[in-house]
């Protein structure tokens, strides 16, 4: 949908627990989290010129505007990210898929019962060394990335 704060190619995800998130498919990043009511996307479906939907709940938290992965060397060009779709597990847990340069990424959000936010789990395949995961959690510090012998890496963080 068109969603304020998450762009013109947003994937909005709601949960029965009232914890929601939106992924910006154009910028390839989790863009928002919020609580309470979900969204009313009717205006975005009537015409393309209509105003974007808005999160209807409260505690709307914008997440950092950068893509998740970068090259490790200072001054290196930005890593191109390409949205490749989304899906859900049998229990409704959302996963978005994208490429970060040569890496294939599965980025999953699960409601975090302990803190009331989301637990973000990333599975990265391919690409070798020389990259960092920037993270989107408040105060996130870029963490070096390298794949194991099977060509895979995993990262986790908690989002508000």
Coordinates of C-alpha atoms in Angstrom, one line a residue:
X1 CA 0.0 0.0 0.0
X2 CA 1.0 3.7 0.0
X3 CA 1.8 4.2 3.7
X4 CA 2.8 7.4 5.4
X5 CA 6.3 6.9 6.7
X6 CA 6.9 3.7 4.7
X7 CA 6.6 4.9 1.2
X8 CA 4.8 4.1 -2.0
X9 CA 5.7 0.4 -2.0
X10 CA 5.0 -0.4 1.7
X11 CA 4.2 -3.9 3.0
X12 CA 2.2 -3.4 6.2
X13 CA 2.1 -6.3 8.7
X14 CA -0.4 -6.6 11.5
X15 CA -0.6 -9.1 14.4
X16 CA -3.5 -10.2 16.6
X17 CA -1.4 -8.9 19.5
X18 CA -1.7 -5.4 18.2
X19 CA 2.0 -5.0 17.3
X20 CA 2.4 -3.8 13.7
X21 CA 5.3 -3.0 11.3
X22 CA 5.8 -1.7 7.8
X23 CA 8.5 -2.5 5.3
X24 CA 9.5 0.0 2.6
X25 CA 9.9 -2.1 -0.5
X26 CA 11.5 0.7 -2.5
X27 CA 14.1 1.7 0.1
X28 CA 14.4 -1.9 1.3
X29 CA 14.2 -1.4 5.0
X30 CA 11.8 -1.8 7.9
X31 CA 10.4 1.7 8.2
X32 CA 7.9 1.8 11.1
X33 CA 6.5 -0.1 14.1
X34 CA 3.4 0.8 16.1
X35 CA 0.8 -0.5 18.5
X36 CA -3.0 -0.6 18.7
X37 CA -5.1 -0.2 15.6
X38 CA -3.7 -1.3 12.2
X39 CA -4.4 0.8 9.1
X40 CA -7.3 1.7 6.8
X41 CA -5.9 1.4 3.3
X42 CA -9.2 2.0 1.4
X43 CA -8.1 5.5 0.2
X44 CA -5.0 4.0 -1.4
X45 CA -7.0 1.4 -3.3
X46 CA -9.6 3.8 -4.8
X47 CA -7.1 5.8 -7.0
X48 CA -3.4 6.1 -7.3
X49 CA -3.6 9.8 -6.6
X50 CA -5.2 9.4 -3.2
X51 CA -3.4 10.2 0.0
X52 CA -1.3 7.5 1.7
X53 CA -2.7 5.4 4.5
X54 CA -1.6 6.2 8.0
X55 CA -0.9 3.9 11.0
X56 CA -4.1 4.1 13.1
X57 CA -2.5 3.1 16.4
X58 CA -0.2 4.9 18.7
X59 CA 3.5 4.7 19.6
X60 CA 4.4 5.0 15.9
X61 CA 8.2 4.6 15.8
X62 CA 10.1 5.5 12.7
X63 CA 13.1 3.3 12.1
X64 CA 16.5 4.6 10.6
X65 CA 16.4 5.5 7.0
X66 CA 19.3 3.4 5.9
X67 CA 19.4 0.0 4.2
X68 CA 20.5 -2.9 6.5
X69 CA 23.9 -3.8 4.9
X70 CA 26.9 -1.8 3.9
X71 CA 30.4 -2.5 2.8
X72 CA 33.0 -2.7 5.6
X73 CA 35.6 -0.4 4.0
X74 CA 35.3 3.3 4.8
X75 CA 34.2 5.4 1.8
X76 CA 33.0 2.4 -0.2
X77 CA 30.0 2.9 -2.5
X78 CA 26.6 2.0 -1.1
X79 CA 25.5 -1.7 -1.4
X80 CA 22.5 -1.9 -3.7
X81 CA 19.5 -3.5 -2.1
X82 CA 16.7 -5.0 -4.2
X83 CA 13.3 -6.1 -2.7
X84 CA 12.4 -9.7 -3.9
X85 CA 9.1 -10.3 -2.2
X86 CA 7.6 -11.4 1.1
X87 CA 5.8 -14.3 2.6
X88 CA 4.5 -15.6 5.9
X89 CA 5.0 -18.8 7.9
X90 CA 2.0 -21.0 8.9
X91 CA 1.6 -18.9 12.1
X92 CA 1.5 -15.6 10.1
X93 CA 5.1 -14.6 11.0
X94 CA 6.2 -12.2 8.1
X95 CA 9.4 -12.6 6.2
X96 CA 10.7 -10.2 3.5
X97 CA 13.2 -11.3 1.0
X98 CA 15.8 -9.0 -0.6
X99 CA 19.3 -8.9 -2.1
X100 CA 22.0 -6.8 -0.5
X101 CA 24.7 -6.8 -3.2
X102 CA 25.5 -10.5 -3.8
X103 CA 23.9 -11.6 -0.5
X104 CA 20.4 -13.1 -0.3
X105 CA 18.5 -12.0 2.8
X106 CA 15.5 -13.3 4.6
X107 CA 14.4 -10.7 7.2
X108 CA 11.8 -11.9 9.7
X109 CA 9.9 -10.1 12.4
X110 CA 8.3 -11.9 15.4
X111 CA 6.5 -10.1 18.3
X112 CA 8.8 -10.1 21.3
X113 CA 6.8 -11.1 24.3
X114 CA 9.5 -10.0 26.7
X115 CA 9.7 -6.4 25.6
X116 CA 6.5 -5.7 23.6
X117 CA 8.4 -4.9 20.4
X118 CA 9.7 -7.1 17.7
X119 CA 12.5 -9.7 17.5
X120 CA 14.2 -9.3 14.1
X121 CA 16.0 -12.3 12.7
X122 CA 18.0 -12.2 9.5
X123 CA 19.4 -15.1 7.5
X124 CA 22.1 -14.0 5.0
X125 CA 23.5 -16.3 2.3
X126 CA 26.4 -15.7 0.0
X127 CA 28.7 -12.8 -0.6
X128 CA 31.7 -13.6 1.6
X129 CA 33.4 -11.1 4.0
X130 CA 33.7 -7.4 3.8
X131 CA 30.3 -6.3 4.9
X132 CA 28.6 -4.9 8.0
X133 CA 25.0 -5.2 9.3
X134 CA 23.9 -1.7 10.4
X135 CA 20.8 -2.7 12.4
X136 CA 17.7 -0.6 13.0
X137 CA 17.3 -0.9 16.7
X138 CA 17.8 2.3 18.8
X139 CA 21.6 2.7 19.4
X140 CA 22.5 0.0 16.9
X141 CA 26.2 -0.2 16.1
X142 CA 27.3 -1.7 12.8
X143 CA 28.5 -5.3 13.2
X144 CA 30.9 -7.0 10.9
X145 CA 29.5 -9.8 8.8
X146 CA 31.0 -12.9 7.5
X147 CA 29.4 -16.1 6.3
X148 CA 30.2 -19.5 7.9
X149 CA 31.7 -22.4 5.9
X150 CA 28.2 -23.1 4.5
X151 CA 28.0 -19.6 3.2
X152 CA 25.4 -18.4 5.7
X153 CA 25.2 -15.8 8.5
X154 CA 22.5 -14.9 11.0
X155 CA 21.9 -11.7 12.8
X156 CA 19.3 -10.7 15.4
X157 CA 18.1 -7.5 17.1
X158 CA 15.1 -6.2 19.0
X159 CA 13.0 -3.4 17.4
X160 CA 10.7 -1.1 19.4

